[in-house]
Amino acid sequence: MSTVAVPHSPVPNSQSPELERGLRMYRRMLMIRLFEEQVNDLYTRALMPGLAHLYIGEEAVAVGVCEALTREDYITSTHRGHGHCIAKGAALDRMFAELLGKEAGYCKGKGGSMHIADPDTGNLGANAIVGGSAGIATGAAFAAKRLGNGRVCVCFFGEGALGQGVLYEVMNMAALWKLPVIYLCENNLYNEYTHYSDTTAGDILTRARGFGLPAESVDGQDARAVYAAAKQAVDHARQGAGPAFLLANTYRFHGHHVGDVSRDYYRSKQEEQRWKAERDPLKVLEDWLAEQGVPPANFDSMRAEVQTEVDQAVQFAIAAPYPAADKVDQDVYA
Amino acid sequence: MSTVAVPHSPVPNSQSPELERGLRMYRRMLMIRLFEEQVNDLYTRALMPGLAHLYIGEEAVAVGVCEALTREDYITSTHRGHGHCIAKGAALDRMFAELLGKEAGYCKGKGGSMHIADPDTGNLGANAIVGGSAGIATGAAFAAKRLGNGRVCVCFFGEGALGQGVLYEVMNMAALWKLPVIYLCENNLYNEYTHYSDTTAGDILTRARGFGLPAESVDGQDARAVYAAAKQAVDHARQGAGPAFLLANTYRFHGHHVGDVSRDYYRSKQEEQRWKAERDPLKVLEDWLAEQGVPPANFDSMRAEVQTEVDQAVQFAIAAPYPAADKVDQDVYA
Amino acid sequence: MPETASMIKEATREITLGEAVREALAEEMRRDPRVLVMGEDVAEAGTAFKVLNGLVNEFGPERVLDTPISEAGFTGIAVGAAMTGLRPVVDIMFGDFIGLTMDQMVNQAAKVHYMSGGKWKVPMVMRATLGATRRSAAQHSQSLHAWMCHVPGLKVVLPSTPYDAKGLLKSAIRDDNPVVFFEDKMMFRMKGPVPTEEYTIPLGAADIKRAGDDITIVATSSMVQVALGAAKLLEEYEISAEVIDPRTLWPLDEKTLIESARKTSRVIVVDEGYGRYGATSELASVIAEGAFFDLEAPVKRMGAMHVPIPFSPPLEDATVPTEKAVFEAAKALLGK
Amino acid sequence: MPETASMIKEATREITLGEAVREALAEEMRRDPRVLVMGEDVAEAGTAFKVLNGLVNEFGPERVLDTPISEAGFTGIAVGAAMTGLRPVVDIMFGDFIGLTMDQMVNQAAKVHYMSGGKWKVPMVMRATLGATRRSAAQHSQSLHAWMCHVPGLKVVLPSTPYDAKGLLKSAIRDDNPVVFFEDKMMFRMKGPVPTEEYTIPLGAADIKRAGDDITIVATSSMVQVALGAAKLLEEYEISAEVIDPRTLWPLDEKTLIESARKTSRVIVVDEGYGRYGATSELASVIAEGAFFDLEAPVKRMGAMHVPIPFSPPLEDATVPTEKAVFEAAKALLGK
Ligand SMILES: Cc1ncc(C[n+]2csc(CCOP(=O)(O)OP(=O)(O)O)c2C)c(N)n1
Ligand SMILES: Cc1ncc(C[n+]2csc(CCOP(=O)(O)OP(=O)(O)O)c2C)c(N)n1
Ligand SMILES: [Mg+2]
Ligand SMILES: [Mg+2]
């Protein structure tokens, strides 16, 4: 059912499905973490064109949610989209290639960091318009329902997208027409450089309920909690019971984008430190896995394996060629 | 305090303020009713260019609300706007003139039925874009607050405008910034030819509350109830307590516009009959006034007076000249 | 299949432009179960203009779907549905409302294919209206198609006859790209010959609505009849006007326009959109460049007056190019 | 007051375009308490481009106001606030987002004055950005000003130097109409002379950025530097290019453009918006008509390639007119 390949099991004894899931999620979160640390490195070494918005700190949300999806299910993603794409099954080498504008990238270099799309993993595309994929996600759910193919769609968006009216327009239609779509709001507390409490009146869950959607919040740093909440909403949607709204409370550990380094004016170092120390989603899951008897060495070896994968992927991307200049006016029309 | 001039009192004995208000509202509602019956007549006699959306049946909403406003307070109105404009104090002759496209009209004939605007009565303008005035109304409240002039703004809109995302965007900001604006939703059950339950999921009041606005519903056929609810919201807003949402349940007695005559396919004659017989806002108020001792003859004489006013106004408009052709490119830029 | 109405040998019948639109939709919906219509009051009401009357009876409310008044939202839904297996046709009652959909159309629909490196496709159609003189005032009378023409990734169609409307709409629905289809609301009742057998008209082919030698009048949508009327008036002066309808503004059949201009050496372009920074600017530029050495006079542009459309009838009528105005302009161009 | 930077006798200092914008806002805010700024991250963050850094310190968060990510909503609020006594300046971070505001700008801001018979006014400014080559891909790189130019009731300004930016923005703020002010995001750090004393530049006056005799290059915003660079390259071929910046696309100073075209008889128009149905279409049409009998060659239009802007650097660079391309086009026009 999961889009994530089961890793070589580092735990010898026969595992419970729950433990297997925990390990699978851990490895996928690690992929996102190490991929993005590499992205940051590419930026600081001036090897990457433009900017990128890192998902580090929020990995449990994407991974917990996608754990509840099949490969055929759809997602839409955001400017902060690497995590969603990887969680849904994207390959790291083609991700890196896209971020570097190479022909081998998911979008032949035409999309870049903010527009990774991949039909093979049901990824309808990251979107650089805040709230810009709400319509697309709802439309995919509409088609899934009409075609009766049993797919659901998850629309990931930051709490900043709560400012975009189109979100409410499509939630209303999703509720009216009982579409299999889950609106997954990642509240990382900031719209760029502004605290969300300065931009968001009332109560987020009440908003969703006002449009007829069941809504609940979940600890976005706890992959297992996210999975449980997502699973319920996804099952519901798949059974024809209609859309749902999930609010995942989370935090981005880095700046709004890789260039956002001096952040004191909008959030304190202490706040950042506290989240990193106490609420790191990798640490949260690691603690649970350790409790289940996974020995410390296994985490190290997983990390080493994933790091190797990341290193190979980035090497591939750096060596890969740019698209030929005459590709520029291809793909404008189908 | 009211924008409505006190009519020659038809009741001899000294009146309570409440009775005075009732009579004032009655007369103003009658003005709307008879004005619009005349509009319908102009249409059927092919004397009016284009179409018009009649407010008949909903008069208690506009009049009850505007009774709670000063002349300086602002309103924004809709495609179904005659009632709001008259309730806020518009003169009938210039209204008719505008509907006929004459130079003497409120907008020199440039606006027509859907765009009556009048700074003298705080009318920021009717609007032919559904939900199109939500931004303007909120902006006027924003300015009132910044300038500290104590004004409030009422944004009238039909329940169809609940489909427009911009409404939620501005309600959010109104709540955040505690702006003196009242969102007045006139639920007449239909978006053009579609029942609102086919277009509106969830619960309308919960929606507003989700954005941090106090919200309540009111019987839109009962001018006194509307006044009471509006008064509370307006006083609140004027004191700096922020915006509010009012849902007035009402019904339009005519078609969506004057040309919408065969309506059976979207609503039954019985439904229309029931509302007209049992929930006519003029009748509801008349009953109360009668209970207060207003004799039947007084209603007749009021009607006769207002009818005379309407007749004179329409004669004025019919006789008035069109704007000269060279006016066409004036007023594009200030 | 004939590509222009004039090539129809035996026009078995005349139908209105509105009927032609409905027929095109019905035929495509029968042919392809993925096609569906969504918009405000499209089902039982058959749209505000009654163009879709009866469609819901054949296809049911699942395929002729009433929406809330959420132009941005349902356009976005159409984009997503088009990406994932359906072929939606969205109905925007008045073209004035396309402003609400610009982000969805321009940042999403037009770019999904390119941004995904050609992987996702958006086979959708947006039907919208244009045109003034309906006494509907400034927010219900605009012809804003130039905005859409400016955007790579979109195709833009403006039919001027029932025949063209039917054939072009069928092509638009079968096209794998987002196509914006503008119908003049004053033309819905205009009748014209439409064959009973099936046909399509390719996007990107202009049509010579009337052949002539002395002057070329390039006209779109509502202005085609105006141009034909002017051409008739010009006959009396023994001026032979050629009237060309590009039919699709993107892709644009530059060749046909330029060839005619080179032949006649005098050109008027007329379109109901605003004249400034509008469709006529592009058409005039293409012709001025392509026929540079053959033109005897500057290309004359005629569009809506650069004012919000006024309500008052005498004012509104002054904002739109008329037969008479085109006729006078043509005479002036020919020095007569 | 000098109306062009070249007329400044003693430029006491050089500042960046970003600083010029900030100065204009600060001066107008000091001068008129009704002026205020609103938009996303405009206060402490000083916008995503840091252009407004420090403004909130002087004027406080009531006059430099952070908004939710609600472009349509806060633009609408600005319209209403402008009607009722304030003079708001709204900040649209990326010009690509104006699609979200088109209904507010076009159906409301642009029409309120006219529809009310001249009674209500909308003295507001929308500041937005344009321009590509920032590796920001298709949704953060567009130059969509042509849409706004098409709409009567709006004015549209595109400054190309710090001097112009400051003087034009001050005029825009004092104007009683909605003005859309597009800033090239790649030019924020470009320096230029700006006098310390106060000045304004009227809307509707083109500026001859460089005088010349052999060819006219009409360029806007980001393309002015490109044109000047091309002009320099042309010097080597002893071609004397005149570079003209219309500065405001509406109102448009047709006279200055046409006079130059009549003098040089060869014209290139270059703008970073899409070339088709865009600003260059209008500029070329105006010149082709106004200088018809003096032109030796068709007006050459150069704009962004008709594709969504790609992310990949070599592709993106191919979409925007360059110095070299303008230089080559000029040589070709002159048959050299
Ligand atoms: C419509 C729109 N407005 C503004 C922006 C600029 N912008 C990019 S990201 C961002 C903040 C988004 O905040 P949020 O949705 O919470 O996502 P986060 O970055 O926190 O993940 C803004 C304002 C945009 N991309 N799209
Ligand atoms: C944005 C927009 N979409 C569609 C329309 C066409 N239209 C005019 S009135 C109307 C129905 C409005 O219903 P409601 O808001 O309930 O007002 P009512 O007519 O019932 O008073 C529609 C869809 C419009 N004017 N504006
Ligand atoms: Mg956030
Ligand atoms: Mg209604």
mmCIF file of N, CA, C and O in Angstrom, chain C residues 196-248:
data_model
loop_
_atom_site.group_PDB
_atom_site.id
_atom_site.type_symbol
_atom_site.label_atom_id
_atom_site.label_comp_id
_atom_site.label_asym_id
_atom_site.label_seq_id
_atom_site.Cartn_x
_atom_site.Cartn_y
_atom_site.Cartn_z
ATOM 1 N N THR C 196 -25.753 19.100 -41.026
ATOM 2 C CA THR C 196 -26.160 18.107 -40.037
ATOM 3 C C THR C 196 -25.045 17.096 -39.792
ATOM 4 O O THR C 196 -24.923 16.554 -38.706
ATOM 5 N N GLU C 197 -24.231 16.839 -40.837
ATOM 6 C CA GLU C 197 -23.146 15.870 -40.609
ATOM 7 C C GLU C 197 -22.048 16.501 -39.750
ATOM 8 O O GLU C 197 -21.951 17.728 -39.639
ATOM 9 N N GLU C 198 -21.259 15.644 -39.153
ATOM 10 C CA GLU C 198 -20.245 16.120 -38.233
ATOM 11 C C GLU C 198 -19.082 16.810 -38.954
ATOM 12 O O GLU C 198 -18.718 16.424 -40.066
ATOM 13 N N TYR C 199 -18.511 17.814 -38.307
ATOM 14 C CA TYR C 199 -17.312 18.469 -38.834
ATOM 15 C C TYR C 199 -16.595 19.149 -37.691
ATOM 16 O O TYR C 199 -17.194 19.406 -36.638
ATOM 17 N N THR C 200 -15.344 19.410 -37.892
ATOM 18 C CA THR C 200 -14.584 20.237 -36.947
ATOM 19 C C THR C 200 -13.825 21.269 -37.765
ATOM 20 O O THR C 200 -13.629 21.106 -38.962
ATOM 21 N N ILE C 201 -13.411 22.330 -37.095
ATOM 22 C CA ILE C 201 -12.596 23.359 -37.742
ATOM 23 C C ILE C 201 -11.291 23.447 -36.962
ATOM 24 O O ILE C 201 -11.331 23.622 -35.743
ATOM 25 N N PRO C 202 -10.166 23.333 -37.630
ATOM 26 C CA PRO C 202 -8.905 23.354 -36.883
ATOM 27 C C PRO C 202 -8.659 24.729 -36.260
ATOM 28 O O PRO C 202 -9.044 25.751 -36.826
ATOM 29 N N LEU C 203 -8.038 24.731 -35.100
ATOM 30 C CA LEU C 203 -7.658 25.996 -34.472
ATOM 31 C C LEU C 203 -6.439 26.538 -35.217
ATOM 32 O O LEU C 203 -5.486 25.800 -35.472
ATOM 33 N N GLY C 204 -6.486 27.804 -35.578
ATOM 34 C CA GLY C 204 -5.332 28.396 -36.250
ATOM 35 C C GLY C 204 -5.549 28.677 -37.720
ATOM 36 O O GLY C 204 -4.596 28.990 -38.431
ATOM 37 N N ALA C 205 -6.787 28.566 -38.182
ATOM 38 C CA ALA C 205 -7.065 28.829 -39.589
ATOM 39 C C ALA C 205 -8.049 29.985 -39.717
ATOM 40 O O ALA C 205 -9.204 29.883 -39.310
ATOM 41 N N ALA C 206 -7.592 31.088 -40.286
ATOM 42 C CA ALA C 206 -8.480 32.223 -40.515
ATOM 43 C C ALA C 206 -9.476 31.866 -41.605
ATOM 44 O O ALA C 206 -9.291 30.900 -42.350
ATOM 45 N N ASP C 207 -10.533 32.647 -41.698
ATOM 46 C CA ASP C 207 -11.528 32.404 -42.731
ATOM 47 C C ASP C 207 -11.813 33.711 -43.465
ATOM 48 O O ASP C 207 -12.034 34.751 -42.841
ATOM 49 N N ILE C 208 -11.777 33.633 -44.760
ATOM 50 C CA ILE C 208 -12.120 34.817 -45.562
ATOM 51 C C ILE C 208 -13.631 34.848 -45.677
ATOM 52 O O ILE C 208 -14.230 34.035 -46.375
ATOM 53 N N LYS C 209 -14.231 35.762 -44.943
ATOM 54 C CA LYS C 209 -15.694 35.804 -44.890
ATOM 55 C C LYS C 209 -16.271 36.442 -46.148
ATOM 56 O O LYS C 209 -17.452 36.271 -46.453
ATOM 57 N N ARG C 210 -15.437 37.172 -46.850
ATOM 58 C CA ARG C 210 -15.899 37.844 -48.058
ATOM 59 C C ARG C 210 -14.639 38.215 -48.812
ATOM 60 O O ARG C 210 -13.720 38.809 -48.246
ATOM 61 N N ALA C 211 -14.567 37.861 -50.066
ATOM 62 C CA ALA C 211 -13.374 38.168 -50.847
ATOM 63 C C ALA C 211 -13.487 39.567 -51.420
ATOM 64 O O ALA C 211 -14.591 40.053 -51.682
ATOM 65 N N GLY C 212 -12.356 40.238 -51.572
ATOM 66 C CA GLY C 212 -12.361 41.593 -52.122
ATOM 67 C C GLY C 212 -10.965 42.014 -52.497
ATOM 68 O O GLY C 212 -9.991 41.313 -52.177
ATOM 69 N N ASP C 213 -10.846 43.136 -53.144
ATOM 70 C CA ASP C 213 -9.550 43.518 -53.707
ATOM 71 C C ASP C 213 -9.000 44.843 -53.216
ATOM 72 O O ASP C 213 -7.789 45.074 -53.278
ATOM 73 N N ASP C 214 -9.866 45.740 -52.761
ATOM 74 C CA ASP C 214 -9.402 47.095 -52.536
ATOM 75 C C ASP C 214 -8.940 47.364 -51.109
ATOM 76 O O ASP C 214 -8.111 48.226 -50.866
ATOM 77 N N ILE C 215 -9.520 46.662 -50.187
ATOM 78 C CA ILE C 215 -9.186 46.906 -48.786
ATOM 79 C C ILE C 215 -9.462 45.631 -47.997
ATOM 80 O O ILE C 215 -10.388 44.882 -48.331
ATOM 81 N N THR C 216 -8.648 45.403 -46.980
ATOM 82 C CA THR C 216 -8.842 44.243 -46.112
ATOM 83 C C THR C 216 -9.418 44.719 -44.790
ATOM 84 O O THR C 216 -8.885 45.652 -44.184
ATOM 85 N N ILE C 217 -10.481 44.092 -44.361
ATOM 86 C CA ILE C 217 -10.992 44.356 -43.015
ATOM 87 C C ILE C 217 -10.836 43.072 -42.210
ATOM 88 O O ILE C 217 -11.464 42.063 -42.511
ATOM 89 N N VAL C 218 -9.944 43.124 -41.238
ATOM 90 C CA VAL C 218 -9.769 41.980 -40.347
ATOM 91 C C VAL C 218 -10.694 42.203 -39.170
ATOM 92 O O VAL C 218 -10.582 43.229 -38.481
ATOM 93 N N ALA C 219 -11.594 41.281 -38.927
ATOM 94 C CA ALA C 219 -12.593 41.478 -37.875
ATOM 95 C C ALA C 219 -12.753 40.209 -37.065
ATOM 96 O O ALA C 219 -12.587 39.103 -37.582
ATOM 97 N N THR C 220 -13.079 40.402 -35.778
ATOM 98 C CA THR C 220 -13.251 39.259 -34.883
ATOM 99 C C THR C 220 -14.666 39.254 -34.317
ATOM 100 O O THR C 220 -15.280 40.308 -34.150
ATOM 101 N N SER C 221 -15.157 38.078 -34.002
ATOM 102 C CA SER C 221 -16.381 37.901 -33.212
ATOM 103 C C SER C 221 -17.501 38.833 -33.674
ATOM 104 O O SER C 221 -17.849 38.849 -34.852
ATOM 105 N N SER C 222 -18.036 39.614 -32.745
ATOM 106 C CA SER C 222 -19.128 40.537 -33.036
ATOM 107 C C SER C 222 -18.822 41.489 -34.189
ATOM 108 O O SER C 222 -19.736 41.998 -34.840
ATOM 109 N N MET C 223 -17.563 41.755 -34.430
ATOM 110 C CA MET C 223 -17.211 42.758 -35.424
ATOM 111 C C MET C 223 -17.212 42.210 -36.850
ATOM 112 O O MET C 223 -17.108 42.971 -37.804
ATOM 113 N N VAL C 224 -17.354 40.905 -36.985
ATOM 114 C CA VAL C 224 -17.379 40.336 -38.331
ATOM 115 C C VAL C 224 -18.638 40.801 -39.066
ATOM 116 O O VAL C 224 -18.578 41.230 -40.223
ATOM 117 N N GLN C 225 -19.785 40.751 -38.384
ATOM 118 C CA GLN C 225 -21.016 41.225 -39.021
ATOM 119 C C GLN C 225 -20.927 42.719 -39.324
ATOM 120 O O GLN C 225 -21.417 43.185 -40.353
ATOM 121 N N VAL C 226 -20.314 43.436 -38.415
ATOM 122 C CA VAL C 226 -20.129 44.874 -38.632
ATOM 123 C C VAL C 226 -19.273 45.102 -39.879
ATOM 124 O O VAL C 226 -19.582 45.946 -40.732
ATOM 125 N N ALA C 227 -18.230 44.326 -40.001
ATOM 126 C CA ALA C 227 -17.339 44.469 -41.157
ATOM 127 C C ALA C 227 -18.063 44.089 -42.447
ATOM 128 O O ALA C 227 -17.924 44.759 -43.475
ATOM 129 N N LEU C 228 -18.854 43.035 -42.380
ATOM 130 C CA LEU C 228 -19.592 42.616 -43.576
ATOM 131 C C LEU C 228 -20.616 43.682 -43.967
ATOM 132 O O LEU C 228 -20.818 43.965 -45.152
ATOM 133 N N GLY C 229 -21.230 44.271 -42.959
ATOM 134 C CA GLY C 229 -22.167 45.364 -43.228
ATOM 135 C C GLY C 229 -21.454 46.536 -43.886
ATOM 136 O O GLY C 229 -21.942 47.122 -44.865
ATOM 137 N N ALA C 230 -20.286 46.870 -43.351
ATOM 138 C CA ALA C 230 -19.511 47.970 -43.929
ATOM 139 C C ALA C 230 -19.116 47.630 -45.366
ATOM 140 O O ALA C 230 -19.161 48.486 -46.261
ATOM 141 N N ALA C 231 -18.742 46.381 -45.578
ATOM 142 C CA ALA C 231 -18.328 45.966 -46.925
ATOM 143 C C ALA C 231 -19.469 46.167 -47.919
ATOM 144 O O ALA C 231 -19.262 46.581 -49.062
ATOM 145 N N LYS C 232 -20.652 45.878 -47.447
ATOM 146 C CA LYS C 232 -21.825 46.061 -48.299
ATOM 147 C C LYS C 232 -22.014 47.541 -48.644
ATOM 148 O O LYS C 232 -22.249 47.896 -49.794
ATOM 149 N N LEU C 233 -21.896 48.381 -47.628
ATOM 150 C CA LEU C 233 -22.018 49.822 -47.873
ATOM 151 C C LEU C 233 -20.948 50.298 -48.847
ATOM 152 O O LEU C 233 -21.182 51.177 -49.681
ATOM 153 N N LEU C 234 -19.774 49.705 -48.745
ATOM 154 C CA LEU C 234 -18.660 50.128 -49.594
ATOM 155 C C LEU C 234 -18.912 49.764 -51.064
ATOM 156 O O LEU C 234 -18.397 50.422 -51.970
ATOM 157 N N GLU C 235 -19.707 48.719 -51.266
ATOM 158 C CA GLU C 235 -20.024 48.311 -52.638
ATOM 159 C C GLU C 235 -20.568 49.468 -53.455
ATOM 160 O O GLU C 235 -20.218 49.648 -54.616
ATOM 161 N N GLU C 236 -21.418 50.240 -52.800
ATOM 162 C CA GLU C 236 -22.027 51.370 -53.494
ATOM 163 C C GLU C 236 -20.988 52.339 -54.030
ATOM 164 O O GLU C 236 -21.225 53.062 -54.979
ATOM 165 N N TYR C 237 -19.875 52.381 -53.342
ATOM 166 C CA TYR C 237 -18.792 53.260 -53.783
ATOM 167 C C TYR C 237 -17.815 52.503 -54.684
ATOM 168 O O TYR C 237 -16.718 52.959 -54.920
ATOM 169 N N GLU C 238 -18.244 51.328 -55.083
ATOM 170 C CA GLU C 238 -17.404 50.463 -55.905
ATOM 171 C C GLU C 238 -16.074 50.142 -55.248
ATOM 172 O O GLU C 238 -15.034 50.035 -55.903
ATOM 173 N N ILE C 239 -16.143 50.039 -53.937
ATOM 174 C CA ILE C 239 -14.965 49.594 -53.203
ATOM 175 C C ILE C 239 -15.194 48.138 -52.813
ATOM 176 O O ILE C 239 -16.224 47.800 -52.228
ATOM 177 N N SER C 240 -14.248 47.298 -53.175
ATOM 178 C CA SER C 240 -14.394 45.872 -52.921
ATOM 179 C C SER C 240 -13.576 45.499 -51.690
ATOM 180 O O SER C 240 -12.346 45.510 -51.697
ATOM 181 N N ALA C 241 -14.292 45.200 -50.617
ATOM 182 C CA ALA C 241 -13.610 44.923 -49.350
ATOM 183 C C ALA C 241 -13.498 43.422 -49.111
ATOM 184 O O ALA C 241 -14.447 42.671 -49.332
ATOM 185 N N GLU C 242 -12.337 43.025 -48.648
ATOM 186 C CA GLU C 242 -12.156 41.633 -48.220
ATOM 187 C C GLU C 242 -12.312 41.607 -46.698
ATOM 188 O O GLU C 242 -11.706 42.420 -45.997
ATOM 189 N N VAL C 243 -13.126 40.685 -46.206
ATOM 190 C CA VAL C 243 -13.327 40.581 -44.755
ATOM 191 C C VAL C 243 -12.735 39.265 -44.273
ATOM 192 O O VAL C 243 -13.129 38.193 -44.745
ATOM 193 N N ILE C 244 -11.796 39.367 -43.349
ATOM 194 C CA ILE C 244 -11.135 38.160 -42.846
ATOM 195 C C ILE C 244 -11.352 38.033 -41.348
ATOM 196 O O ILE C 244 -11.169 38.991 -40.604
ATOM 197 N N ASP C 245 -11.739 36.856 -40.942
ATOM 198 C CA ASP C 245 -11.934 36.552 -39.522
ATOM 199 C C ASP C 245 -10.822 35.589 -39.098
ATOM 200 O O ASP C 245 -10.773 34.452 -39.572
ATOM 201 N N PRO C 246 -9.938 36.013 -38.212
ATOM 202 C CA PRO C 246 -8.867 35.086 -37.790
ATOM 203 C C PRO C 246 -9.423 33.860 -37.053
ATOM 204 O O PRO C 246 -8.770 32.826 -36.994
ATOM 205 N N ARG C 247 -10.589 33.988 -36.496
ATOM 206 C CA ARG C 247 -11.290 32.916 -35.755
ATOM 207 C C ARG C 247 -10.574 32.460 -34.490
ATOM 208 O O ARG C 247 -11.206 32.266 -33.453
ATOM 209 N N THR C 248 -9.284 32.235 -34.579
ATOM 210 C CA THR C 248 -8.537 31.973 -33.345
ATOM 211 C C THR C 248 -7.459 33.042 -33.269
ATOM 212 O O THR C 248 -6.737 33.278 -34.236
#
